[in-house]
Short mmCIF file of C-alpha atoms in Angstrom, two decimals:
data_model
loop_
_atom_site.label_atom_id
_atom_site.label_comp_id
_atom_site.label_asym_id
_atom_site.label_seq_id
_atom_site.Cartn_x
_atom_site.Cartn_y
_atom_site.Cartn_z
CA UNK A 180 0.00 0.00 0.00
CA UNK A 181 1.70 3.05 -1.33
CA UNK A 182 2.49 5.61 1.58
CA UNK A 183 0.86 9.60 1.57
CA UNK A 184 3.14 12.05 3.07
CA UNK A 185 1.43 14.86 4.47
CA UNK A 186 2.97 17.36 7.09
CA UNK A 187 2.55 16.86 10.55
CA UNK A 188 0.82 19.58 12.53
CA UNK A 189 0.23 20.22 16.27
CA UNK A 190 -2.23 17.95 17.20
CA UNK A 191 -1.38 14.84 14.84
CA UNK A 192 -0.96 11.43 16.96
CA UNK A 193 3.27 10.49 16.77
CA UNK A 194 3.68 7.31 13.88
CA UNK A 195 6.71 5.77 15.39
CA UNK A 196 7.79 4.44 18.65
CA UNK A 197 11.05 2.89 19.55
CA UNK A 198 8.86 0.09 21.84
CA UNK A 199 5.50 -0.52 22.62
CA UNK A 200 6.85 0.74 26.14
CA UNK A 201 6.91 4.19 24.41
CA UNK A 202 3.29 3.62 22.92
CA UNK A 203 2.14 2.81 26.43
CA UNK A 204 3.49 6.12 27.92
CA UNK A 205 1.67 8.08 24.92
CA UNK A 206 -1.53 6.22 25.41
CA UNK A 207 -1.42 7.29 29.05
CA UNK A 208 -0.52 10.44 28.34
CA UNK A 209 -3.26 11.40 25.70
CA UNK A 210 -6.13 9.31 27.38
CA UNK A 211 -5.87 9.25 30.90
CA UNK A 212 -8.92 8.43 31.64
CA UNK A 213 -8.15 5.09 29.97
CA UNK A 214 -7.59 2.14 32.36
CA UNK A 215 -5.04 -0.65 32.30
CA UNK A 216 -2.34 -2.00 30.17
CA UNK A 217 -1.71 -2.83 26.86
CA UNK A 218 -2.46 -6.17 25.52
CA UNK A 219 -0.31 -9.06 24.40
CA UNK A 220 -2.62 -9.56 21.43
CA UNK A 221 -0.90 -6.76 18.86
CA UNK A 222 -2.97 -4.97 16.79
CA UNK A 223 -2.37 -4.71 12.76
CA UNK A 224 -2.35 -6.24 9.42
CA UNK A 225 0.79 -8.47 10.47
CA UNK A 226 -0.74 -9.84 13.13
CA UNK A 227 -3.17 -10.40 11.75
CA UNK A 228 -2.41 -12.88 9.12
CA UNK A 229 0.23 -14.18 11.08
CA UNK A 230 -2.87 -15.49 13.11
CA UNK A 231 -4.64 -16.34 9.77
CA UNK A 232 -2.02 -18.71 8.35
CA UNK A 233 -2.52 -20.91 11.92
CA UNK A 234 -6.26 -21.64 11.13
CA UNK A 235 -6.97 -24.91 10.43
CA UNK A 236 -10.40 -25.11 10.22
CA UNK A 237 -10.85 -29.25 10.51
CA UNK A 238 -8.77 -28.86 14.26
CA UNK A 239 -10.83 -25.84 14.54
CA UNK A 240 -14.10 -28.24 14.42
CA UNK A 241 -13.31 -30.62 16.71
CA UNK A 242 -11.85 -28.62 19.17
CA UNK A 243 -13.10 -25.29 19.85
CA UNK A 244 -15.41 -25.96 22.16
CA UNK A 245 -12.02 -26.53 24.66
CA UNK A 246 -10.74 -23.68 25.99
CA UNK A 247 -7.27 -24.91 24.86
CA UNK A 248 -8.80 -26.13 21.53
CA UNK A 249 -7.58 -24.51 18.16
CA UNK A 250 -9.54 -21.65 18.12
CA UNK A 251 -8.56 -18.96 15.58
CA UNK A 252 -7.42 -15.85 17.59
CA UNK A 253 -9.08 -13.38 14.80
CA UNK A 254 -12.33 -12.14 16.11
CA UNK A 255 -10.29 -8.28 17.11
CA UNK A 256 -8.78 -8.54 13.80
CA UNK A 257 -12.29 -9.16 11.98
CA UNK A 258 -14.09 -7.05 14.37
CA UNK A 259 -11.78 -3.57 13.41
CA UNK A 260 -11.97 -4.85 9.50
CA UNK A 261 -8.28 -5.83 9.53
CA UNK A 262 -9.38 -7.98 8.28
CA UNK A 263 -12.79 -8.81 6.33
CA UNK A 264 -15.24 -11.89 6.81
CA UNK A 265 -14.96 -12.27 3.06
CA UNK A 266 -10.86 -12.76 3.22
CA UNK A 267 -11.37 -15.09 6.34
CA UNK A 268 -14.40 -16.63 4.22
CA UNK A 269 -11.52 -17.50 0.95
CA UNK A 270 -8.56 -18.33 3.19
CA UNK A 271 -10.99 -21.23 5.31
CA UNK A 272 -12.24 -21.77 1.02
CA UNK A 273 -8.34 -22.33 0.11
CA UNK A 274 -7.33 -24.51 2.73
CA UNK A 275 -10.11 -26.96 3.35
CA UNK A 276 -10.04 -30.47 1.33
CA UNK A 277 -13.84 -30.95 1.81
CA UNK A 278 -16.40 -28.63 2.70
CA UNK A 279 -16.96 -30.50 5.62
CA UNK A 280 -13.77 -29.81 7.05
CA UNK A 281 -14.82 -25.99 7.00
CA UNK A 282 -18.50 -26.02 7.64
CA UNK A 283 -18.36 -25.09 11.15
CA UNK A 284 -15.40 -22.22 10.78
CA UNK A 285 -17.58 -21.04 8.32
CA UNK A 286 -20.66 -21.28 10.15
CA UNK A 287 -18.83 -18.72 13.26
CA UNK A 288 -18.31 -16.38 10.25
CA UNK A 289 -21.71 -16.60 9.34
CA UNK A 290 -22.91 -15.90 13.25
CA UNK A 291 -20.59 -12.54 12.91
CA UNK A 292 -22.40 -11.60 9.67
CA UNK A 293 -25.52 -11.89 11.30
CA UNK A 294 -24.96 -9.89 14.72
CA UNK A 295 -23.52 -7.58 12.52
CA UNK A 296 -26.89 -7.52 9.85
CA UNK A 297 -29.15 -7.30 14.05
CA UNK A 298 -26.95 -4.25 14.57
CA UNK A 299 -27.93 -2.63 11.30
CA UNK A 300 -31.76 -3.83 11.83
CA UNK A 301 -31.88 -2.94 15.55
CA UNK A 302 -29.52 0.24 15.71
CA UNK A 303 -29.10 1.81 19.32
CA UNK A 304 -32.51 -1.04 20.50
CA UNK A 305 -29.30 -3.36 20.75
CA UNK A 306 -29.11 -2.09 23.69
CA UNK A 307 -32.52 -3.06 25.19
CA UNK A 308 -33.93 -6.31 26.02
CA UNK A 309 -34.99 -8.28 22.90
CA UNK A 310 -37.50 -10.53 24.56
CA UNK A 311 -38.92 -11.55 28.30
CA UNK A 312 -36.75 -13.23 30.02
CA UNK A 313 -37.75 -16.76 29.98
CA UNK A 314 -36.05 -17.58 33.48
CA UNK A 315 -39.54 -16.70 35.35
CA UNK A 316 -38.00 -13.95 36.89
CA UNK A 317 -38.70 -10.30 36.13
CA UNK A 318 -36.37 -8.56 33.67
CA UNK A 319 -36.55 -5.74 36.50
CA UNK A 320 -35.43 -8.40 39.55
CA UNK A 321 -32.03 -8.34 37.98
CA UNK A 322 -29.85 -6.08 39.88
CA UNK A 323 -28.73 -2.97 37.36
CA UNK A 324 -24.93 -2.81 38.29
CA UNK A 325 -22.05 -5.09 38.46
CA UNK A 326 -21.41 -5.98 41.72
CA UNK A 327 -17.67 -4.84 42.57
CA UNK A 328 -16.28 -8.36 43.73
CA UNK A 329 -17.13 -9.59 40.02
CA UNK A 330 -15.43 -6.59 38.62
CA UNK A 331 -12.24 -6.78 41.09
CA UNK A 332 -11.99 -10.75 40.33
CA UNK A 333 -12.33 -11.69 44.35
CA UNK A 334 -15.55 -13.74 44.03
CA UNK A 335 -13.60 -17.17 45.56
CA UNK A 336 -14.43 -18.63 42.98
CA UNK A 337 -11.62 -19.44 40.66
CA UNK A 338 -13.18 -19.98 37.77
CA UNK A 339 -14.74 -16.79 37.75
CA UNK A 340 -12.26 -15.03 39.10
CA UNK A 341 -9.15 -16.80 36.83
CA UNK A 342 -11.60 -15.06 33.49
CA UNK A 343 -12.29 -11.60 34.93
CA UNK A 344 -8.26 -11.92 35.04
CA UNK A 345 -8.03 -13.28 31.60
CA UNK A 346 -10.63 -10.73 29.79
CA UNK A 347 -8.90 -7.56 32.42
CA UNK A 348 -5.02 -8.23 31.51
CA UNK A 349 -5.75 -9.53 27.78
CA UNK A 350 -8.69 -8.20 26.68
CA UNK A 351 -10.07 -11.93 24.92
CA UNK A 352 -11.78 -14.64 26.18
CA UNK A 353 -12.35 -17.49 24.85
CA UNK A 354 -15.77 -18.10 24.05
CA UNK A 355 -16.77 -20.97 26.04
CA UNK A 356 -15.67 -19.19 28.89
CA UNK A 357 -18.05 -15.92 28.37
CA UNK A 358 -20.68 -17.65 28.05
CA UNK A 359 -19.97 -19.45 31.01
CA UNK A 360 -19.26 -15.91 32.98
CA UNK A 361 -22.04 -14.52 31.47
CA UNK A 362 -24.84 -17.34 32.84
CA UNK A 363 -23.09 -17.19 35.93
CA UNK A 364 -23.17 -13.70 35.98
CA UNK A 365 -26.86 -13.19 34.74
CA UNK A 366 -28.77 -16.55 36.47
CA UNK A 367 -26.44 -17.19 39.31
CA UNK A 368 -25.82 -13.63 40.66
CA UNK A 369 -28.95 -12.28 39.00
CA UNK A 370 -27.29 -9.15 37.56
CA UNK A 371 -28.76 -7.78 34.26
CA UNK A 372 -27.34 -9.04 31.15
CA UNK A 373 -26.27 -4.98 30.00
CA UNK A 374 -24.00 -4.41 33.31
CA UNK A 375 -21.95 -7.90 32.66
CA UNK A 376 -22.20 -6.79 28.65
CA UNK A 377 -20.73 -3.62 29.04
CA UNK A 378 -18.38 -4.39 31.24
CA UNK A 379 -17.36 -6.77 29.09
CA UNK A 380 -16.87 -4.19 25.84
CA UNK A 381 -14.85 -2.07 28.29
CA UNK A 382 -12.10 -5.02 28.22
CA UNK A 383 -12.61 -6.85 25.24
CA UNK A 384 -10.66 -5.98 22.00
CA UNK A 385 -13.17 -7.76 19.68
CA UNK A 386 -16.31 -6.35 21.58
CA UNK A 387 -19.00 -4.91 19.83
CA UNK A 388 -22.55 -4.45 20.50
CA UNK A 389 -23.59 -6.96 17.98
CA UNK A 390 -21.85 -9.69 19.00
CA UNK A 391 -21.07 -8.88 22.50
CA UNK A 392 -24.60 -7.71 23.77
CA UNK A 393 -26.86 -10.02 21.92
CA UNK A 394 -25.11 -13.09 22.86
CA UNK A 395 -24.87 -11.81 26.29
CA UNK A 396 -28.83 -11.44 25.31
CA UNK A 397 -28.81 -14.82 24.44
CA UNK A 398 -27.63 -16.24 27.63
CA UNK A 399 -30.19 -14.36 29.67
CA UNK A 400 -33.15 -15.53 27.32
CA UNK A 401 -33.90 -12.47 26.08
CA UNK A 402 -33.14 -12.61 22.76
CA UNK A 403 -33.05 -16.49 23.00
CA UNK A 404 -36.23 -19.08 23.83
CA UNK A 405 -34.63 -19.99 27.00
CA UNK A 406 -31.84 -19.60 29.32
CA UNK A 407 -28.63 -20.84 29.14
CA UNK A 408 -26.61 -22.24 31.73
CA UNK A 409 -24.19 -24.85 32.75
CA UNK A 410 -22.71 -27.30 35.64
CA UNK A 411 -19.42 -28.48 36.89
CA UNK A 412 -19.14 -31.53 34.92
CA UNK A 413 -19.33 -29.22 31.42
CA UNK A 414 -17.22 -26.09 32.76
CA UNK A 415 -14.73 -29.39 33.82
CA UNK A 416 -15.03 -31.56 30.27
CA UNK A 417 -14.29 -28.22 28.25
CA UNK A 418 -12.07 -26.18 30.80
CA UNK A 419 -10.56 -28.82 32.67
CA UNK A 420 -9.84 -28.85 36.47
CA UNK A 421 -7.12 -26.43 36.68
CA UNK A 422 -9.26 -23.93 38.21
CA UNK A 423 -11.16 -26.03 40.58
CA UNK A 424 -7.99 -27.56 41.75
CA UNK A 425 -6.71 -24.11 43.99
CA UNK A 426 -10.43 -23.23 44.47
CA UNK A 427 -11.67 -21.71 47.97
CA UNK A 428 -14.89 -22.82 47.22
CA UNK A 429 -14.07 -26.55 45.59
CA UNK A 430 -16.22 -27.62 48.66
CA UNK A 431 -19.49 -25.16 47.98
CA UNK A 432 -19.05 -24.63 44.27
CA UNK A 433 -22.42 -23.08 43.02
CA UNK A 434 -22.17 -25.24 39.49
CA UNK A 435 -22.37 -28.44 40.96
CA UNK A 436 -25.31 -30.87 40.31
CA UNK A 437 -26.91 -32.00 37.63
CA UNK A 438 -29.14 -29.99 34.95
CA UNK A 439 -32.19 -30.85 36.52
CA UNK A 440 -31.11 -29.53 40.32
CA UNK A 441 -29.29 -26.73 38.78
CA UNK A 442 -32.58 -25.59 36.66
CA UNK A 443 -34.82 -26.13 39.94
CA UNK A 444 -32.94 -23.83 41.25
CA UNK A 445 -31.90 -21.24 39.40
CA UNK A 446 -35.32 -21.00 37.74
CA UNK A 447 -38.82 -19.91 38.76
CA UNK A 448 -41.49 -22.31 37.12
CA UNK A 449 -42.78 -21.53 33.65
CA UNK A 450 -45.93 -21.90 31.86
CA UNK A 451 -44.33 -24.83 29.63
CA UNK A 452 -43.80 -23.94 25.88
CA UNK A 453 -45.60 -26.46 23.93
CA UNK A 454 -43.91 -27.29 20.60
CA UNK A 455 -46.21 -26.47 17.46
CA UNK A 456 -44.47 -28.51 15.54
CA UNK A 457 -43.36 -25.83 13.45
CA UNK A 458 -39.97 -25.61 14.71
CA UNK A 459 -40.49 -22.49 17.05
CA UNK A 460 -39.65 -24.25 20.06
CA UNK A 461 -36.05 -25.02 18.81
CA UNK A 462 -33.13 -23.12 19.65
CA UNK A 463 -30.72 -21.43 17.64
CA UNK A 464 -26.98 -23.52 17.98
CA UNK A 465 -24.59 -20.53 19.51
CA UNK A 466 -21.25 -19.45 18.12
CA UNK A 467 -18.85 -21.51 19.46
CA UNK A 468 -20.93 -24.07 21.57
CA UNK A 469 -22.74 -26.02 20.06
CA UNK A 470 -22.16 -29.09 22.20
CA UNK A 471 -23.60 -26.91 25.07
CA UNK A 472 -26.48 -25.96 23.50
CA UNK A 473 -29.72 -25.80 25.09
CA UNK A 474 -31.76 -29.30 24.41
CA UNK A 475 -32.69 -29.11 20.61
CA UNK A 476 -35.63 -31.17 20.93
CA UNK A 477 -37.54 -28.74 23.78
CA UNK A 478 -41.26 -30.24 23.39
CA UNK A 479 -42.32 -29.20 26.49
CA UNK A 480 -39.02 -28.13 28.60
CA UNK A 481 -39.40 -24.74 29.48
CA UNK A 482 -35.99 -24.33 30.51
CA UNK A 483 -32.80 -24.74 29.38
CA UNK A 484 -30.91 -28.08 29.59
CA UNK A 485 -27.65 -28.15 27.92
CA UNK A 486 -26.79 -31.31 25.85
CA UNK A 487 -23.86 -33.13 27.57
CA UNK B 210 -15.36 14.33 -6.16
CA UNK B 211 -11.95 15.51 -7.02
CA UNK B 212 -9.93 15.82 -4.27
CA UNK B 213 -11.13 14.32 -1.15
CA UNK B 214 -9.95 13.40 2.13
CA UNK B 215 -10.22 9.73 3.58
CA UNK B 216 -12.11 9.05 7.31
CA UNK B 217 -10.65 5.91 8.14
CA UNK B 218 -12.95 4.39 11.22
CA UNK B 219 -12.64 1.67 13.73
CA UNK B 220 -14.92 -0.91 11.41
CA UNK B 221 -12.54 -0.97 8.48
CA UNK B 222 -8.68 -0.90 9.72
CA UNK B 223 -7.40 -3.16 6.68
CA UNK B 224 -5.97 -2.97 3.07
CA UNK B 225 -9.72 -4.09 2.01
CA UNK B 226 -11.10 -0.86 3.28
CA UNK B 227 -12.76 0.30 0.06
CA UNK B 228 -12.11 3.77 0.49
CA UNK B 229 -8.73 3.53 0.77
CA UNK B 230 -8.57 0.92 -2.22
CA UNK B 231 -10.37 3.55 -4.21
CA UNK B 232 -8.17 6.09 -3.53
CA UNK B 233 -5.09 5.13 -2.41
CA UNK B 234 -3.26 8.49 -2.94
CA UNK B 235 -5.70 10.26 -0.84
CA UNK B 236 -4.87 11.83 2.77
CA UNK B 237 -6.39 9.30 5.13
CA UNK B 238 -7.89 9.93 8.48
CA UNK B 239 -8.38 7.99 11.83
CA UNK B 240 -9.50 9.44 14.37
CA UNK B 241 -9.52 8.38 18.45
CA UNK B 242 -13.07 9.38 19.56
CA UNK B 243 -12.58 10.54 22.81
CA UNK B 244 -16.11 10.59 23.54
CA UNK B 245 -17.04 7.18 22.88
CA UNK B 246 -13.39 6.09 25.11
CA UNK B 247 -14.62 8.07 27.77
CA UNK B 248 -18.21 7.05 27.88
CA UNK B 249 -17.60 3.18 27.09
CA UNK B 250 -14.67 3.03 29.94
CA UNK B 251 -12.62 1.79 26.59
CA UNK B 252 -9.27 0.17 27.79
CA UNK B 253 -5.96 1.09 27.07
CA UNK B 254 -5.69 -2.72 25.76
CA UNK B 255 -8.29 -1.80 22.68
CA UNK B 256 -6.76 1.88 22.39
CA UNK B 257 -3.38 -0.08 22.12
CA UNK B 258 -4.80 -2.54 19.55
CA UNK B 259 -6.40 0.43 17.23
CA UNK B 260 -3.29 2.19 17.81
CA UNK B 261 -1.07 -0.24 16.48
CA UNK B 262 -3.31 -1.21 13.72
CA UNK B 263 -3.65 2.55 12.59
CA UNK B 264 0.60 2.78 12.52
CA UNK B 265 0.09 -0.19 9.88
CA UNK B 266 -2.01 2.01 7.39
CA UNK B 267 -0.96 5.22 5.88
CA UNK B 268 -2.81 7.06 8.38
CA UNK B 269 -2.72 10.74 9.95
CA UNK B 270 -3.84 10.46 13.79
CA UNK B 271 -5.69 12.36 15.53
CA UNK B 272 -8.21 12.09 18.82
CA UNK B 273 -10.76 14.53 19.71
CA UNK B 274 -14.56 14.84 18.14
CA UNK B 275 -14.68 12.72 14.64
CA UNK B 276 -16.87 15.55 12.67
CA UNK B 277 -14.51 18.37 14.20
CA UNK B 278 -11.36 16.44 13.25
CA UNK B 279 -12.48 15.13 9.80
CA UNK B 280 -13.63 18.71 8.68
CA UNK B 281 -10.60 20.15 9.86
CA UNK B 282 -8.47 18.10 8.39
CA UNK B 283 -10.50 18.45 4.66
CA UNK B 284 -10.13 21.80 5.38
CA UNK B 285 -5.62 21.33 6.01
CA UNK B 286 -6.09 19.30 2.68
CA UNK B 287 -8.35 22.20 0.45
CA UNK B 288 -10.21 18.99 -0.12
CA UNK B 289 -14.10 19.08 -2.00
CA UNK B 290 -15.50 16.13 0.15
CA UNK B 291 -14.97 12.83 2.62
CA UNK B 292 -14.59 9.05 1.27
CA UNK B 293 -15.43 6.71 4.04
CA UNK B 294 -16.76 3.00 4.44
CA UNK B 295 -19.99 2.56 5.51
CA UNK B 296 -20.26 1.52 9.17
CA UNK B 297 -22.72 -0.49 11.22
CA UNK B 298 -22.61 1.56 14.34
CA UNK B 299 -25.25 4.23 14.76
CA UNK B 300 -22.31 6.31 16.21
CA UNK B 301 -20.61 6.09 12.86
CA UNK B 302 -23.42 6.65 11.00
CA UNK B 303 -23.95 9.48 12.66
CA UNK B 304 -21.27 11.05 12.47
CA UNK B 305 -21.21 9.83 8.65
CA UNK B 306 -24.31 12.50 8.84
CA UNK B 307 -22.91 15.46 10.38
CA UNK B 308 -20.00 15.43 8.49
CA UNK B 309 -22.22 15.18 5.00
CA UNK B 310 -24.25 18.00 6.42
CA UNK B 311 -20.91 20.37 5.84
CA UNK B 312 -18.90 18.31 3.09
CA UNK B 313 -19.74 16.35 0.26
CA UNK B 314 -19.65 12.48 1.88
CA UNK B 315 -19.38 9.34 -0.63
CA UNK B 316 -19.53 5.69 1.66
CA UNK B 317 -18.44 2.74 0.17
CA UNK B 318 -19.64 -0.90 0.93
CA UNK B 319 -16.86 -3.51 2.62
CA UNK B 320 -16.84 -6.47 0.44
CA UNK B 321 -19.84 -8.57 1.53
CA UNK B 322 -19.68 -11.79 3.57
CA UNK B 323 -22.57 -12.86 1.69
CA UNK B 324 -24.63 -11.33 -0.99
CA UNK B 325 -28.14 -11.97 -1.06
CA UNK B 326 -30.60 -11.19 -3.62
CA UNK B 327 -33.33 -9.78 -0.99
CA UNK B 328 -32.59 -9.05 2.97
CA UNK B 329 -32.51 -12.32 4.82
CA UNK B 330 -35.23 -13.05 7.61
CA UNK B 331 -33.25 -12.51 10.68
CA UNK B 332 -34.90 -12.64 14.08
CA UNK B 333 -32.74 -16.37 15.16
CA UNK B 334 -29.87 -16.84 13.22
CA UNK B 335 -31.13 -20.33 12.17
CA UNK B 336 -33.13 -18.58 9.91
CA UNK B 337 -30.78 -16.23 8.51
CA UNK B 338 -28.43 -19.18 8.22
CA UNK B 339 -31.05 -21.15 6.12
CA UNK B 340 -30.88 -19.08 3.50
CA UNK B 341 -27.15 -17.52 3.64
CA UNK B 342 -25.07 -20.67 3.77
CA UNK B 343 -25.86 -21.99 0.34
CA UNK B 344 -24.98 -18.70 -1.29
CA UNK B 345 -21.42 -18.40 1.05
CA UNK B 346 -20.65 -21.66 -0.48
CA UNK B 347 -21.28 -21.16 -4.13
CA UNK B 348 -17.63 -19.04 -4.22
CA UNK B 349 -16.52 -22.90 -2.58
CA UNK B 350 -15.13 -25.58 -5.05
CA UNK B 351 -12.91 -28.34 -3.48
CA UNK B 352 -10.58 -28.38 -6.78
CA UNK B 353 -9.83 -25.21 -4.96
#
């Protein structure tokens, strides 16, 4: 890309730094009322497709549902149009033997066209509940702010705690583990979907509304047909035990028990939603999860009960 | 348009912007929007990212108000308008609008994901997905 000179004038942002030390110092300098660090996860066109020549999209399928599985690392890159869906879209193309190898890479790329196509339908309503929450509780029962042990990561619980650290100091989660924060978050500590969603766009480097707020929306059930929500034995088979090993609470952790318990629980009784037979009781696979999807089948569940 | 100036935003940071595909000689813009840092609590980690992602572009940076900073810097450049891409945001857009209320404004499409002959249904992404994943794989042949 050919370079255009122009003058610098007062007022023009420096172009070169002898470290990203330097760029630091600048960035606290010009906006102070910034928080934090920067990230390990560099920003630019290098990075980017440094990070685009690791995809392989048939590890990709089998594994991203792990939080070490071979997920791809680009969602801040495709969020800031570093680069486009459509050059994702032909590199996944030019690498695959079968289209079966790519179907579900390409499927995440299709969930990012879409939030983006709900932001362009819904505008600033992003920001407003979609739906009733299906959880039996009141959308106004859900307390407004983040509570300040959740935002300082001293819950005692490590889990929690061990992602607030991840999504504070890198600014990316993986995205098992925000939708495990966010159910937590929204159906354990019954705090509003928007205060753990835009807490979660202050930190994250690939945040948007569109795909940050509606799948936060998602998880609470209002932009979903019901809840979403986990145990121990999934947060365990995807994110293994190293948190629950130095856990404080191993002894009273809030995820164990099975679906059932957990949904008795968590959830105040619903009129049941009988299926039509039309389809409109099924739910929508997420981005990322599908293997913790709510039931598919649903006739008569009102609630959420993740496939194991 | 004959000589205009480019506003680079946060949606498009790449070669594949169109604006700065169409006119690559152009000055370019980007601009740090202070208001939207200060009211979104934006980290220093994303101001980081954008930062270095800018340095990567032939870019002139600035932070401040977008419509302030764009005009002014059409006006450093004697240029007759603003090439942009068009953004999803509402707060691009609208800033897209109150710059076009004092300079000429031309926005150009990112290459699609998908093209479809009439809007999808969205609503649940199932449905969407019905009727978008045939098209995304027309491009697809496994001779490569």
């Amino acid at each position: 890309m050919p370079t255009v000179q122009t003058t610098s004038i007062p007022g023009d942002l420096p172009r070169t730094f002898a470290s990203r030390k330097e760029l630091e110092r600048l960035l606290v300098e010009e906006f102070p009322s910034a928080e934090g660090s920067l990230s390990p996860i560099r920003g630019g066109r290098q990075a980017a497709e440094a990070k685009l020549s690791q995809v392989n999209p048939a590890r990709y399928a089998k594994s991203r549902n792990h939080l070490k599985g071979a997920v791809t690392g680009l969602s801040p890159y495709i969020r800031h149009g570093v680069l486009t869906l459509a050059e994702v879209r032909d590199a996944v193309f030019q690498r695959i033997r079968n289209r079966n190898d790519g179907s579900k890479l390409i499927n995440e790329l299709g969930w990012r066209d879409f939030w983006q196509r709900m932001w362009l339908d819904l505008g600033e309503g992003i920001h407003d509940d979609q739906e009733e929450p299906k959880t039996g509780h009141a959308a106004s029962s859900y307390a407004k702010e983040l509570p300040a042990d959740v935002r300082d990561g001293t819950t005692g619980l490590a889990c929690m705690d061990g992602f607030r650290d991840e999504l504070v100091s890198t600014g990316w989660l993986h995205n098992h583990a925000r939708m495990w924060m966010a159910a937590w978050l929204v159906h354990w500590r019954r705090v509003h979907w928007k205060a753990g969603a835009d807490w979660f766009l202050e930190h994250l480097i690939d945040g948007d509304p569109a795909s940050n707020h509606l799948s936060w929306q998602w998880v609470a059930s209002t932009f979903s047909h019901k809840p979403y929500f986990f145990n121990r034995d999934n947060l365990v088979r995807y994110g293994g035990t190293r948190h629950c090993d130095d856990c404080s609470s191993v002894h009273r952790c809030p995820f164990d028990g099975s679906y059932e318990q957990l949904e008795g629980q968590l959830f105040a009784p619903m009129p049941a939603i009988r299926s039509t037979g039309n389809g409109r009781n099924r739910r929508d696979g997420r981005p990322g999860n599908s293997s913790v999807n709510r039931g598919r089948s649903g006739a008569s569940a009102a609630l959420a009960r993740p496939k194991r | 348009m004959k000589r205009p100036i480019l506003w680079i935003h946060e949606e498009a940071l790449g070669p594949a912007n169109p604006a700065l595909r169409a006119w690559p000689e152009a000055p370019a813009l980007f601009v740090f929007d202070t208001r939207w840092i200060q009211n979104s609590r934006i980290s220093r980690k994303r101001l980081g990212f954008l930062y270095e992602t800018a340095l990567e572009l032939p870019l002139t940076l600035r932070k401040g108000d977008v419509v302030a900073e764009v005009l002014a810097f059409a006006r450093r450049h004697q240029a007759d308008g603003v090439v942009t891409s068009t953004g999803v945001d509402p707060r691009l857009q609208q800033i897209a609008e109150a710059i076009e209320t004092e300079l000429p404004l031309q926005e150009l499409d990112p290459d699609p994901f998908v093209e479809l002959s009439r809007p999808p249904r969205l609503g649940r992404f199932s449905r969407y997905w019905r009727e978008a994943e045939p098209v995304v794989w027309e491009s697809y042949s496994p001779a490569g």
